[in-house]
Coordinates of C-alpha atoms in Angstrom, one line a residue:
Chain A
M8 CA 44.7 54.0 42.0
P9 CA 47.9 53.4 44.0
S10 CA 48.5 55.4 47.2
E11 CA 51.5 57.8 47.6
L12 CA 53.2 55.1 49.7
E13 CA 52.6 52.4 47.0
R14 CA 53.9 54.8 44.3
S15 CA 57.1 55.4 46.4
M16 CA 57.7 51.6 46.6
E17 CA 57.2 51.3 42.9
S18 CA 59.7 54.2 42.3
L19 CA 62.4 52.5 44.4
I20 CA 62.1 49.4 42.2
M21 CA 61.9 51.4 38.9
V22 CA 64.8 53.7 39.7
F23 CA 67.0 50.7 40.7
H24 CA 66.2 48.8 37.4
L25 CA 66.6 52.0 35.3
Y26 CA 70.3 51.9 36.3
S27 CA 70.9 48.1 36.9
E28 CA 69.7 47.3 33.4
K29 CA 72.3 49.6 31.7
D30 CA 74.9 47.0 31.4
G31 CA 75.4 43.3 32.1
D32 CA 73.3 41.8 34.9
G33 CA 70.0 43.6 35.1
N34 CA 69.4 42.7 38.8
T35 CA 72.5 44.3 40.3
L36 CA 74.3 47.7 40.1
S37 CA 77.9 47.8 39.2
K38 CA 80.0 50.5 40.7
K39 CA 79.6 52.6 37.5
E40 CA 75.8 52.2 37.5
L41 CA 75.7 53.1 41.3
K42 CA 77.8 56.2 40.5
E43 CA 75.4 57.2 37.7
L44 CA 72.3 56.6 39.9
M45 CA 73.7 58.6 42.8
K46 CA 74.8 61.5 40.6
T47 CA 71.4 61.8 39.0
E48 CA 68.9 60.6 41.6
L49 CA 70.7 61.6 44.8
A50 CA 72.4 64.8 43.5
S51 CA 71.6 67.0 46.6
F52 CA 73.0 64.3 48.9
L53 CA 76.1 63.8 46.9
K54 CA 76.7 67.6 46.7
S55 CA 76.9 67.7 50.5
Q56 CA 79.6 65.0 50.5
K57 CA 83.1 66.7 50.4
D58 CA 84.9 63.4 50.4
P59 CA 85.9 62.5 46.7
A60 CA 86.0 58.8 47.7
A61 CA 82.4 58.9 49.0
I62 CA 80.9 56.7 46.3
D63 CA 83.7 54.1 46.7
K64 CA 83.1 54.0 50.5
I65 CA 79.3 53.8 50.0
M66 CA 79.8 51.0 47.5
K67 CA 82.0 49.1 50.0
N68 CA 79.5 49.6 52.8
L69 CA 76.5 48.6 50.7
D70 CA 78.0 45.5 49.1
Q71 CA 77.4 43.3 52.1
N72 CA 78.0 40.0 50.3
D73 CA 81.3 41.5 48.9
D74 CA 80.7 40.5 45.2
G75 CA 81.5 43.9 43.8
M76 CA 77.8 44.5 42.9
V77 CA 74.9 46.1 44.7
N78 CA 71.6 44.1 44.6
F79 CA 68.1 45.6 45.3
K80 CA 68.2 44.7 49.1
E81 CA 71.6 46.3 49.5
F82 CA 70.5 49.4 47.5
V83 CA 67.3 49.8 49.7
S84 CA 69.5 49.8 52.8
L85 CA 71.1 53.1 51.5
V86 CA 67.7 54.6 50.8
V87 CA 66.6 53.6 54.3
D88 CA 69.6 55.1 56.0
L89 CA 69.2 58.3 54.2
S90 CA 65.4 58.4 54.9
I91 CA 66.1 57.8 58.7
A92 CA 68.6 60.6 58.7
C93 CA 66.2 63.0 57.0
E94 CA 63.4 62.0 59.3
Q95 CA 65.5 62.8 62.3
I96 CA 66.2 66.3 60.9
Y97 CA 62.4 66.6 60.3
Q98 CA 61.7 65.7 63.9
L99 CA 64.2 68.4 65.1
H100 CA 62.5 71.0 62.9
I101 CA 59.1 70.1 64.4
M102 CA 60.5 70.3 67.9
K103 CA 62.1 73.7 67.2
A104 CA 58.8 75.0 65.7
A105 CA 56.9 73.8 68.8
A106 CA 59.4 75.4 71.2
K107 CA 58.9 78.8 69.4
K108 CA 55.1 78.7 70.1
Chain B
M189 CA 64.0 70.0 41.8
P190 CA 64.0 66.8 43.7
S191 CA 64.5 63.5 41.8
E192 CA 61.9 60.7 41.8
L193 CA 64.0 58.9 44.4
E194 CA 64.3 61.9 46.7
R195 CA 60.5 62.5 46.4
S196 CA 59.9 58.8 47.4
M197 CA 62.1 59.3 50.5
E198 CA 60.1 62.5 51.3
S199 CA 56.8 60.6 50.9
L200 CA 57.9 57.9 53.3
I201 CA 58.5 60.5 56.0
M202 CA 55.4 62.5 55.2
V203 CA 53.0 59.5 55.1
F204 CA 54.5 58.3 58.5
H205 CA 54.0 61.7 60.1
L206 CA 50.5 62.1 58.6
Y207 CA 49.4 59.2 60.8
S208 CA 51.8 59.4 63.7
E209 CA 50.7 62.9 64.5
K210 CA 47.0 61.9 64.7
D211 CA 47.1 61.3 68.5
G212 CA 49.6 61.5 71.3
D213 CA 53.3 61.2 70.5
G214 CA 53.9 62.5 67.0
N215 CA 57.0 60.4 66.4
T216 CA 55.5 57.0 66.7
L217 CA 52.5 55.1 65.4
S218 CA 50.1 53.5 67.9
K219 CA 48.3 50.3 66.8
K220 CA 45.3 52.4 65.8
E221 CA 47.4 54.7 63.7
L222 CA 49.2 51.8 62.0
K223 CA 45.9 50.2 61.2
E224 CA 44.6 53.5 59.6
L225 CA 47.8 53.9 57.7
M226 CA 47.7 50.4 56.3
K227 CA 44.0 50.5 55.4
T228 CA 44.5 53.7 53.5
E229 CA 48.1 53.6 52.1
L230 CA 48.6 49.9 51.7
A231 CA 45.0 48.9 50.8
S232 CA 46.0 46.5 47.9
F233 CA 48.4 44.7 50.1
L234 CA 45.9 44.4 53.0
K235 CA 43.2 43.1 50.7
S236 CA 45.4 40.2 49.8
Q237 CA 45.8 39.3 53.5
K238 CA 43.1 36.7 54.4
D239 CA 44.2 36.5 58.0
P240 CA 42.0 38.9 60.1
A241 CA 44.8 39.1 62.7
A242 CA 47.3 40.3 60.1
I243 CA 47.7 43.8 61.4
D244 CA 48.2 42.6 65.0
K245 CA 50.9 40.2 63.8
I246 CA 52.6 42.9 61.7
M247 CA 52.5 45.3 64.6
K248 CA 54.1 42.7 66.9
N249 CA 56.8 42.0 64.2
L250 CA 57.6 45.6 63.6
D251 CA 57.7 46.7 67.2
Q252 CA 61.3 45.5 67.7
N253 CA 61.8 47.4 71.0
D254 CA 58.5 46.0 72.3
D255 CA 57.1 49.4 73.5
G256 CA 53.7 49.0 71.8
M257 CA 54.5 51.7 69.3
V258 CA 56.1 51.7 65.9
N259 CA 58.8 54.4 65.3
F260 CA 60.0 55.5 61.8
K261 CA 62.8 53.0 61.7
E262 CA 60.4 50.1 62.5
F263 CA 57.9 51.4 59.9
V264 CA 60.5 51.7 57.2
S265 CA 61.4 48.0 57.7
L266 CA 57.8 47.1 56.7
V267 CA 58.1 49.2 53.5
V268 CA 61.5 47.6 52.8
D269 CA 60.2 44.1 53.2
L270 CA 57.2 44.8 50.9
S271 CA 59.4 46.5 48.3
I272 CA 61.9 43.6 48.3
A273 CA 59.0 41.2 47.8
C274 CA 57.6 43.3 45.0
E275 CA 61.0 43.6 43.3
Q276 CA 61.4 39.8 43.3
I277 CA 58.0 39.5 41.5
Y278 CA 59.2 42.2 39.1
Q279 CA 62.4 40.1 38.4
L280 CA 60.3 37.0 37.7
H281 CA 58.1 38.9 35.2
I282 CA 61.3 40.2 33.4
M283 CA 62.7 36.6 33.3
K284 CA 59.4 35.2 31.9
A285 CA 59.2 38.0 29.3
A286 CA 62.8 37.3 28.2
A287 CA 62.2 33.5 28.0
K288 CA 59.3 34.1 25.7
K289 CA 61.5 36.0 23.2

């Protein structure tokens, strides 16, 4: 049976392909597909973004090879950045909880 | 309710801290902790490694700031590399399946 970590890796791949296969090239996300993915799969994160141009800016940042599409490697870099930010918040919570003891 | 992607990000953080908090500094993995994490959470990957020094080599590669410890950012780069490799295999399968049609 796969571990929690292995299941998470599988989810990253499956979620990416769920959206990348919606139109055209199944191995990349168009801006429309990225928008759909973020609205559904990263809803809590997107809600905290007050900038209406957030998705355009994210797309521009992710698309490192500047082809107007986001491949899996580029998509994973978004997940990594968000995870690192969340982990730093988690560390702060742990530190605050320890200081209260 | 969190999405599958959000749950995966949470799992990355939780799995890391499950092992990093076993001894000493809770925010980094020692070589012993990394070994435990890989043996339990990445067992299928580790089984495919025939090199007995694989973990030492992985630790050396991951430890970018060369302090003998693996922080969350360094750990995530391992997960990313493995996910990208798995995704390439997934793409190959899809291509082979399409070619058969």
